[in-house]
PDB file of C-alpha atoms in Angstrom:
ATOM      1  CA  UNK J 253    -143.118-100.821-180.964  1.00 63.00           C
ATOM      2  CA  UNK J 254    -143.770-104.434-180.035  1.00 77.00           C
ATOM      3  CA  UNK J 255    -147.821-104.979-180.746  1.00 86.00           C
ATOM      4  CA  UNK J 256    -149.882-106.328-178.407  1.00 94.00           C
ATOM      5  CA  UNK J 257    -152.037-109.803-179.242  1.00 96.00           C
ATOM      6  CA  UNK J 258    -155.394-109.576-178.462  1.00 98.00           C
ATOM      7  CA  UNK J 259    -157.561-112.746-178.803  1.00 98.00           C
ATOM      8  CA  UNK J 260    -161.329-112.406-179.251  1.00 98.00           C
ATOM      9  CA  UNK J 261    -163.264-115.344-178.026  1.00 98.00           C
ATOM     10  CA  UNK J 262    -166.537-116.021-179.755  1.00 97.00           C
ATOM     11  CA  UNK J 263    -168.908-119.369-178.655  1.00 97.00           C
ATOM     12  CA  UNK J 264    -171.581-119.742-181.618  1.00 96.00           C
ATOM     13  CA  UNK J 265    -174.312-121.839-182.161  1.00 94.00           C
ATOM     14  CA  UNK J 266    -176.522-121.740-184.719  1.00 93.00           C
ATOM     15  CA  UNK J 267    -174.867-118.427-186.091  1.00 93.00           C
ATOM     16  CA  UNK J 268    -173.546-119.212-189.965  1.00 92.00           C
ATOM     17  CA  UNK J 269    -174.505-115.971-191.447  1.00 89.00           C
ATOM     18  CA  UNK J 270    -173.612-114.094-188.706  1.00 93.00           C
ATOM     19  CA  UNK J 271    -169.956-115.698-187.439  1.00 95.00           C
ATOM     20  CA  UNK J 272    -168.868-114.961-191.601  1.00 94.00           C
ATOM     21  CA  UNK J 273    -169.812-111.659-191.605  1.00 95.00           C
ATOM     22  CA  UNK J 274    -168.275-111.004-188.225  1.00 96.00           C
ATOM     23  CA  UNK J 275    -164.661-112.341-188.498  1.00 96.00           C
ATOM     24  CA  UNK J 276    -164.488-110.446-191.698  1.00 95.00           C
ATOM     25  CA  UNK J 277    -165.567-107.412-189.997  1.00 96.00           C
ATOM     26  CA  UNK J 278    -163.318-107.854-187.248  1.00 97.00           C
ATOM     27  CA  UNK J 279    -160.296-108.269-189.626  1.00 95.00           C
ATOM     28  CA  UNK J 280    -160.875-105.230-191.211  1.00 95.00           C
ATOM     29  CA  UNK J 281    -161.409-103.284-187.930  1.00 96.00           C
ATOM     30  CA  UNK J 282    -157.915-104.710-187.067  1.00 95.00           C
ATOM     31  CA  UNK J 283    -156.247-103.861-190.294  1.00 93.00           C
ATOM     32  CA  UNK J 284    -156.387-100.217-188.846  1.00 93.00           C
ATOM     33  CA  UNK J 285    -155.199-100.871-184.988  1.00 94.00           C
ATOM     34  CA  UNK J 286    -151.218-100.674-185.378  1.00 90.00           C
ATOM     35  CA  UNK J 287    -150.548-101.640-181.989  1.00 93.00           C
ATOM     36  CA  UNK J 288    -152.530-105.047-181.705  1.00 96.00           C
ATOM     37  CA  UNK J 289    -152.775-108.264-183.916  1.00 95.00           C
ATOM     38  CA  UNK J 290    -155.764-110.421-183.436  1.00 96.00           C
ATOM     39  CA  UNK J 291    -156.207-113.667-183.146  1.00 97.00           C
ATOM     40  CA  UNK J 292    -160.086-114.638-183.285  1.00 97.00           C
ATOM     41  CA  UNK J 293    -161.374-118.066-181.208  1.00 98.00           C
ATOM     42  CA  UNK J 294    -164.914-119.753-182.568  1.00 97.00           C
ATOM     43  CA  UNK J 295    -166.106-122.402-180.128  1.00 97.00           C
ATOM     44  CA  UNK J 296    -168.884-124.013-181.586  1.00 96.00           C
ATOM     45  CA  UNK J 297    -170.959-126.776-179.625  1.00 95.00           C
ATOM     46  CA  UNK J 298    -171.704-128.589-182.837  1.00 94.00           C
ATOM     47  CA  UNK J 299    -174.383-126.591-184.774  1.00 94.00           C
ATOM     48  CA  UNK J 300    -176.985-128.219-186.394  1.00 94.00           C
ATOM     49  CA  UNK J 301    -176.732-125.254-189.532  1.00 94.00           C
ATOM     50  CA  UNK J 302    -172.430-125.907-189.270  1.00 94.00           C
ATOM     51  CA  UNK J 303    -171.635-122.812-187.950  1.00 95.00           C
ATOM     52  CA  UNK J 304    -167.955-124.445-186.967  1.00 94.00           C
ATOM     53  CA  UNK J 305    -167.540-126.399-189.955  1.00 94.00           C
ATOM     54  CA  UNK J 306    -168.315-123.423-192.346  1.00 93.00           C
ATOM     55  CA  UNK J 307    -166.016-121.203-190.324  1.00 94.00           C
ATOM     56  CA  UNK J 308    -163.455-123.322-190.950  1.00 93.00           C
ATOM     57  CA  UNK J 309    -163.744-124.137-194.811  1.00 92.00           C
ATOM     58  CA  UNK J 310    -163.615-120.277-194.759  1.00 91.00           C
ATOM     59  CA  UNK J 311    -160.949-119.408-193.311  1.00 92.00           C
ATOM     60  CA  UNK J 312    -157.536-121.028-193.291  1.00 81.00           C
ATOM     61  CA  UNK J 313    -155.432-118.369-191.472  1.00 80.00           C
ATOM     62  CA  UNK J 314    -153.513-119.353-188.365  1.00 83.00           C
ATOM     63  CA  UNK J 315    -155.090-115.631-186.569  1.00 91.00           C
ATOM     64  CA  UNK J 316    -158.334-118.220-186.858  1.00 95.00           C
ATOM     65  CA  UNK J 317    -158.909-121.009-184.919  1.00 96.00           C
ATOM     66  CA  UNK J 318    -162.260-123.185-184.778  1.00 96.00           C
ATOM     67  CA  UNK J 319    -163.232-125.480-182.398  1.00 96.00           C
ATOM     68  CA  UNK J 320    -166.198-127.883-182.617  1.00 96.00           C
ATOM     69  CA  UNK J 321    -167.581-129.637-179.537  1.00 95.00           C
ATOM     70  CA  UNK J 322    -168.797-132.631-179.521  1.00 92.00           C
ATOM     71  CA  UNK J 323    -169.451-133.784-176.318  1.00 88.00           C
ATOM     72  CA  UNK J 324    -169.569-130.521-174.017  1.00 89.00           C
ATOM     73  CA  UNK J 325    -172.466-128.040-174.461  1.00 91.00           C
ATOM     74  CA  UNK J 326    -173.167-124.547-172.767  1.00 93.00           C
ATOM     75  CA  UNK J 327    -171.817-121.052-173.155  1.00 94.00           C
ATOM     76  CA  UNK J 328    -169.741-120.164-170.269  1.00 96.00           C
ATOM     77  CA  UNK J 329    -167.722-123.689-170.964  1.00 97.00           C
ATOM     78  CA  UNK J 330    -167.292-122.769-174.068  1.00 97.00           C
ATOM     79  CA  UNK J 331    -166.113-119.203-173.802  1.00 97.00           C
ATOM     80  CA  UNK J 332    -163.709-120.928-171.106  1.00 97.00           C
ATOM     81  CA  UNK J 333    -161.995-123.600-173.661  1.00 97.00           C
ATOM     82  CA  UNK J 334    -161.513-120.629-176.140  1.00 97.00           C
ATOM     83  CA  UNK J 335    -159.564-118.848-173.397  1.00 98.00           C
ATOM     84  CA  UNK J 336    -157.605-121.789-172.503  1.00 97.00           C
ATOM     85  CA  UNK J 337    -156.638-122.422-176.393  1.00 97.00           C
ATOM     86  CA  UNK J 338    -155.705-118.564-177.044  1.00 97.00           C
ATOM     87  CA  UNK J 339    -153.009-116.825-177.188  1.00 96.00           C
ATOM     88  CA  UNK J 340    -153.288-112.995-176.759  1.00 96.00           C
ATOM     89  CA  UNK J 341    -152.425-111.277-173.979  1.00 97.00           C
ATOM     90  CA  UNK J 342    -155.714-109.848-173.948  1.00 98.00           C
ATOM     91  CA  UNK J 343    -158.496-111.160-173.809  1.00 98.00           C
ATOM     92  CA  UNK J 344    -162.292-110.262-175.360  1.00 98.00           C
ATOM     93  CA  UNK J 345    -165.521-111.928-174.975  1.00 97.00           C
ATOM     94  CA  UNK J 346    -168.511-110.751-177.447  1.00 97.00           C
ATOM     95  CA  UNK J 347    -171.505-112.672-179.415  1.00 94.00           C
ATOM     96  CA  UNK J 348    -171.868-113.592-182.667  1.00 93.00           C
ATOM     97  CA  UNK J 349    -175.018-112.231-183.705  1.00 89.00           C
ATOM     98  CA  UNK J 350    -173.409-108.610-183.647  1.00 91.00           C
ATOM     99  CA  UNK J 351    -175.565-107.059-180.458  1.00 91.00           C
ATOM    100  CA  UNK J 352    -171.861-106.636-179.706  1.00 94.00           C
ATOM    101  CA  UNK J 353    -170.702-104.211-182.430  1.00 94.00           C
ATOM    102  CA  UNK J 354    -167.461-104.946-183.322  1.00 96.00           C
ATOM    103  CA  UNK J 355    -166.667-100.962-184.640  1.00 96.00           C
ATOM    104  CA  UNK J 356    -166.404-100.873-180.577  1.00 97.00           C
ATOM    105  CA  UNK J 357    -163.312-103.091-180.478  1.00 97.00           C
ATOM    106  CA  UNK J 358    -160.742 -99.622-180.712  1.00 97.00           C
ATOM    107  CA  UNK J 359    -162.926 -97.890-178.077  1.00 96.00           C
ATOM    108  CA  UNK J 360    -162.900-100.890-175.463  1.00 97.00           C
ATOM    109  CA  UNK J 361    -158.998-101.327-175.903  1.00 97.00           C
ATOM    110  CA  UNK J 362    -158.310 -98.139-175.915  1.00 96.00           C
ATOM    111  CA  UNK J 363    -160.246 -97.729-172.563  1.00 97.00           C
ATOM    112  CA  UNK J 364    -158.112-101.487-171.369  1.00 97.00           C
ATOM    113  CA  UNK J 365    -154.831 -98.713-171.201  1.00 95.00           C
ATOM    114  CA  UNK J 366    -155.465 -97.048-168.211  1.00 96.00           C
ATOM    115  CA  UNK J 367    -158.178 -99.774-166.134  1.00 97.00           C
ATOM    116  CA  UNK J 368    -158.174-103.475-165.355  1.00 98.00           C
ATOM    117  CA  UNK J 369    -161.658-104.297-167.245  1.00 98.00           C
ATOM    118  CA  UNK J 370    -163.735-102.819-169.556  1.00 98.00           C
ATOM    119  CA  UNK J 371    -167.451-103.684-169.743  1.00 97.00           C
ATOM    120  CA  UNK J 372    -169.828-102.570-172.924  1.00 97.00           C
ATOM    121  CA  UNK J 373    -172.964-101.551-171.646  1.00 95.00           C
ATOM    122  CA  UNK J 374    -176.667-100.513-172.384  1.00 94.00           C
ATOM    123  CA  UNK J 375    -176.808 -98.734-169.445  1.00 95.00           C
ATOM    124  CA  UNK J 376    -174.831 -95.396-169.985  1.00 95.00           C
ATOM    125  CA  UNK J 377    -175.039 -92.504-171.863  1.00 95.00           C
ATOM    126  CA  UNK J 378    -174.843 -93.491-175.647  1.00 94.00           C
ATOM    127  CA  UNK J 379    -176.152 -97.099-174.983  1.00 94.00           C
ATOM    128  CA  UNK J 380    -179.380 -99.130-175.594  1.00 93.00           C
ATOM    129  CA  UNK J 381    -181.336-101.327-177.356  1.00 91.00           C
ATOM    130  CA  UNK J 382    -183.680-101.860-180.196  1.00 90.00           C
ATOM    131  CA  UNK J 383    -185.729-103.926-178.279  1.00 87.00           C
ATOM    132  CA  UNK J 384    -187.592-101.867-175.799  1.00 90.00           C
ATOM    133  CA  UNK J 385    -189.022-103.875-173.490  1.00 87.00           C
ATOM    134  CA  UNK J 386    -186.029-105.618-173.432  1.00 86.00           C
ATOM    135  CA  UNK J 387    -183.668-102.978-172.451  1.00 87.00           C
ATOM    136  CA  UNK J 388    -186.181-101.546-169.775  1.00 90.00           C
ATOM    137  CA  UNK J 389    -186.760-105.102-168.563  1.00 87.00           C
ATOM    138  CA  UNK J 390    -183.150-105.904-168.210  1.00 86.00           C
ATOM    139  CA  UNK J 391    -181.856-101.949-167.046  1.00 89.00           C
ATOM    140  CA  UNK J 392    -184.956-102.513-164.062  1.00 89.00           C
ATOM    141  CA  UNK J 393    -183.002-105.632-163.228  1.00 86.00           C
ATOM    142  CA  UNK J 394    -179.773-104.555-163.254  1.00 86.00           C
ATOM    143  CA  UNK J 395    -180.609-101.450-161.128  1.00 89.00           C
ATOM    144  CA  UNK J 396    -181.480-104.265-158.026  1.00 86.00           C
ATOM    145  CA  UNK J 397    -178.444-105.974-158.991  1.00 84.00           C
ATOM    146  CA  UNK J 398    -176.018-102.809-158.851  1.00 83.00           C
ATOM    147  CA  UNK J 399    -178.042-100.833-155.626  1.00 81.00           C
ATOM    148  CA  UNK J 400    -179.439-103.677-153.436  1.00 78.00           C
ATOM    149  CA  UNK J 401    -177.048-106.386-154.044  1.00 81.00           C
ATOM    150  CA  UNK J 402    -174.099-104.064-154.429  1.00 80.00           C
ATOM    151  CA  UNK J 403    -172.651-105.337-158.293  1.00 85.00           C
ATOM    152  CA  UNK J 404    -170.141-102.481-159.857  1.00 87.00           C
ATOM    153  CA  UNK J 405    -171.101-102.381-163.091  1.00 90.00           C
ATOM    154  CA  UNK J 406    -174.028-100.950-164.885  1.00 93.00           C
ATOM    155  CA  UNK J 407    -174.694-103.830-167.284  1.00 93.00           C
ATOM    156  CA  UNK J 408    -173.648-106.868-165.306  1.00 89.00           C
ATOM    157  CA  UNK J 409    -174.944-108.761-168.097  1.00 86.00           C
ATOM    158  CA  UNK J 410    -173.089-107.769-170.896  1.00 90.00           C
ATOM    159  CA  UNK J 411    -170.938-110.471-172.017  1.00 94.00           C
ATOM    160  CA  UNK J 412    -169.058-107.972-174.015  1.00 97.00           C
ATOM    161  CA  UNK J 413    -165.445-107.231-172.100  1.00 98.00           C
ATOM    162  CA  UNK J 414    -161.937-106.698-172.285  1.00 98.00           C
ATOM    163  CA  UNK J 415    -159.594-107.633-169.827  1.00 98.00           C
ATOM    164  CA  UNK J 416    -155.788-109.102-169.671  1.00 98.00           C
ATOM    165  CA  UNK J 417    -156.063-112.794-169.652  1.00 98.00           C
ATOM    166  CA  UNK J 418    -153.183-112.765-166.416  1.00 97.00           C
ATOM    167  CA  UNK J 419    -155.783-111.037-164.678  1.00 97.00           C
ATOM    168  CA  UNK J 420    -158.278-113.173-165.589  1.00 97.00           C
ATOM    169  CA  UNK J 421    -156.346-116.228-164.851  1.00 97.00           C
ATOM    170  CA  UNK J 422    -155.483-114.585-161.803  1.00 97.00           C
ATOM    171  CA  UNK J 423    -159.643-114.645-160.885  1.00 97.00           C
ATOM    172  CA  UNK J 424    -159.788-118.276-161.889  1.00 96.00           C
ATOM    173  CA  UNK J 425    -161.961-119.323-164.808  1.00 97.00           C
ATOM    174  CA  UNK J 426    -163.401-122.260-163.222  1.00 96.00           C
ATOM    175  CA  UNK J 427    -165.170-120.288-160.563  1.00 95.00           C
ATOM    176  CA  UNK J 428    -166.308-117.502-163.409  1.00 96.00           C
ATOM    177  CA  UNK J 429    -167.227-120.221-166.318  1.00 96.00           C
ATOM    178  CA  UNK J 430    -169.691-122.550-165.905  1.00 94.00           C
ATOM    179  CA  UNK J 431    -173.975-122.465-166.541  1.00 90.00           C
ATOM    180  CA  UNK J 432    -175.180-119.969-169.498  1.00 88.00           C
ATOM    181  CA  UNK J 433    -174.832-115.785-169.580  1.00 87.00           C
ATOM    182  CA  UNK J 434    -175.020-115.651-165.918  1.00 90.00           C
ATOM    183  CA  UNK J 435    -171.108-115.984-166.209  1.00 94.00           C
ATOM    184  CA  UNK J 436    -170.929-112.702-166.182  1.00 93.00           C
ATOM    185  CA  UNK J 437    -172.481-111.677-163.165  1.00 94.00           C
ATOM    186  CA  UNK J 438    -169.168-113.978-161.478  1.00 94.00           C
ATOM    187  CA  UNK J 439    -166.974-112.275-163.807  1.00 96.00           C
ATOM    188  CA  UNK J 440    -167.565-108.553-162.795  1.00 95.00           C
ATOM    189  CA  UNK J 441    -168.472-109.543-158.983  1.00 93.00           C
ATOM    190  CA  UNK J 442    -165.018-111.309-158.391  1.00 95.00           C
ATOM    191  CA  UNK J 443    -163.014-108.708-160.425  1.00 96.00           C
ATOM    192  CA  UNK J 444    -164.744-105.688-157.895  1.00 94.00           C
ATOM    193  CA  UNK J 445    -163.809-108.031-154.998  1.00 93.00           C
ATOM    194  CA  UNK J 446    -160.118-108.168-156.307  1.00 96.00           C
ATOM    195  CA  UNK J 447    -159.596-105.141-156.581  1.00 96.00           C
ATOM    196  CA  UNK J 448    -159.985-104.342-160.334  1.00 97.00           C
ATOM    197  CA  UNK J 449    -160.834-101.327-161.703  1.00 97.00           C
ATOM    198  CA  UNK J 450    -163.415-101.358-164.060  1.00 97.00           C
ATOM    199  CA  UNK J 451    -164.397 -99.072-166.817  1.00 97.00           C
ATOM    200  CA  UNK J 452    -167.557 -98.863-169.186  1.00 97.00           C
ATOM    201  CA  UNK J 453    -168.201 -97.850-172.876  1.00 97.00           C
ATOM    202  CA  UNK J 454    -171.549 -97.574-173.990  1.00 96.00           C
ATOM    203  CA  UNK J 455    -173.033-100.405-177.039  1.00 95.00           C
ATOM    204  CA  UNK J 456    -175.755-100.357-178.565  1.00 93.00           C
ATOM    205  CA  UNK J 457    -177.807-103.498-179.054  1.00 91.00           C
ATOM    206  CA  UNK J 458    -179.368-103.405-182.936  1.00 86.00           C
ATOM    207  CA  UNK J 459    -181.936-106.168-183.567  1.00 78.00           C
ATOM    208  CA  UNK J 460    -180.710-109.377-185.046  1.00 61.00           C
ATOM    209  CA  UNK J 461    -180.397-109.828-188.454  1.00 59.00           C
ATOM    210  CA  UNK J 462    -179.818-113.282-188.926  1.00 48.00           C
ATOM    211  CA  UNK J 463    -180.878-116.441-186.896  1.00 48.00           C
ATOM    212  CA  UNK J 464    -182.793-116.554-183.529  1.00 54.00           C
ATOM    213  CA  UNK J 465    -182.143-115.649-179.993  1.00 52.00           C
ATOM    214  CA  UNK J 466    -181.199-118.663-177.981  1.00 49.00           C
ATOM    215  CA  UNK J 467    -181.851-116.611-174.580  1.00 52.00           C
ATOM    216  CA  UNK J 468    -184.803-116.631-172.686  1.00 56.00           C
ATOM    217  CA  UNK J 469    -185.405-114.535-169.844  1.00 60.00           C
ATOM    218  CA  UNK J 470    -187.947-115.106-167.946  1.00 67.00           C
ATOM    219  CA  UNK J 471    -185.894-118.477-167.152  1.00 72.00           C
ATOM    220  CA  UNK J 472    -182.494-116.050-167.304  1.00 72.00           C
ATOM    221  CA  UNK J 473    -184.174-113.455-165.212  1.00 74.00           C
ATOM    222  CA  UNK J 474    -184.662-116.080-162.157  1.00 80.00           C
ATOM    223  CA  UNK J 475    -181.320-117.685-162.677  1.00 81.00           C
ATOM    224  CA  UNK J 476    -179.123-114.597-162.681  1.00 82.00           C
ATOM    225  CA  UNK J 477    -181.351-113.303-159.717  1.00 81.00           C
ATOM    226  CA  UNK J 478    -180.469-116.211-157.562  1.00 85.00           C
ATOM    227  CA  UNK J 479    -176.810-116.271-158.527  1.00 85.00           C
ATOM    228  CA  UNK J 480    -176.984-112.541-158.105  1.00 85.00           C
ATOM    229  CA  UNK J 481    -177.833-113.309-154.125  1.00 85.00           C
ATOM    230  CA  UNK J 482    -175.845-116.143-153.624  1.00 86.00           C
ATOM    231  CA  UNK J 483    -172.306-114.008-154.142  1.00 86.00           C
ATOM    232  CA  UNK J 484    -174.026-111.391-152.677  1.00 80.00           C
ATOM    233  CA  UNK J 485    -174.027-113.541-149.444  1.00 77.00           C
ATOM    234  CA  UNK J 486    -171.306-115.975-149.986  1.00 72.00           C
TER     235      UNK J 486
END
């Protein structure tokens, strides 16, 4: 049986002890999937701690491949160059801090065989969050997103998915990837308007480990919210 090649896109910043721990742990998971090979993409918009550079002195394999930006900065563009550069069939986004568990990697390709999408959410049975005001901040918001603007997932947030990169290509990534995390909101709102199906699994969100958060939401909160209106009404 030919195996499929999946390609998991990771931007970092900031993220040394965590991007290490998580390619190794993503290996391993892989070791165990007979039907896929992995190839796993590190965009890194030049870290001050060298998150690229030690990613790279680390790991010589070709299923690795490290990109440092110098010029560009921003998360969506960089989750956008690592699709352009890979080569799986399949594509998955995730963090590097490991919110995203990677022991879900089976569970959201699995799901991948019989939908379009898969999403990771907090927001089903199964799901949550360590941090509680958090999670009850962000589930509030994503209830107004999902019942008065009409968005078809429960976590339209996530940035943890699976998807075939034709159909992503298909939904074109320079109208998904551009600004910070509110990628996502384009990402699930013009895959419902294609016609995708879309599936959930629920993850868990543990707190962080190493490093610091680079999100904050009060100034996310306002600039999902108005992209959140502007498809709505486009």
């Amino acid at each position: 049986m030919r195996r499929q090649k999946v390609s998991i896109v990771i931007p970092t910043y900031n993220e040394k002890e965590n991007i290490l721990k998580l390619i190794l742990e993503i290996r391993k998971i892989f070791t165990k999937l007979k039907n896929y090979k992995v190839e796993i993409v590190v965009v890194d918009d030049d870290s001050p701690d060298r998150t690229g550079y030690e990613a790279q002195k680390r790991f010589k394999s070709t299923s690795v491949k490290v990109y440092i930006r110098k010029k560009e900065k921003g998360l969506a563009t960089a989750i956008k160059l690592g699709i352009e550069k890979s080569k799986g069939e399949i594509i998955i986004g995730m963090d590097a801090d490991f919110n995203h568990d990677p022991k879900l990697l089976p569970f959201l390709l699995q799901k991948l065989e019989a939908t379009d999408i898969v999403i990771a959410s907090r927001f089903i049975k199964g799901g949550g969050m360590d941090d509680k005001p958090r999670y009850w901040g962000t589930r509030a918001f994503n209830l107004i997103l999902r019942f008065c603007l009409g968005f078809p997932s429960t976590d339209n947030a996530s940035g943890y998915y699976v998807i075939r990169k034709n159909d992503l290509l298909k939904l074109g990534l320079n109208k998904i990837y551009y600004g910070y995390g509110e990628y996502h909101l384009r990402l699930v709102y013009f895959a419902e308007k294609s016609n995708y199906k879309l599936a959930e699994v629920p993850v868990y969100y543990k707190a962080r480990i190493y490093g610091q958060s680079k999100s904050k939401l009060l100034q996310m909160a306002k600039v999902y919210l108005r992209e959140a209106i502007s498809l709505s009404f486009s």
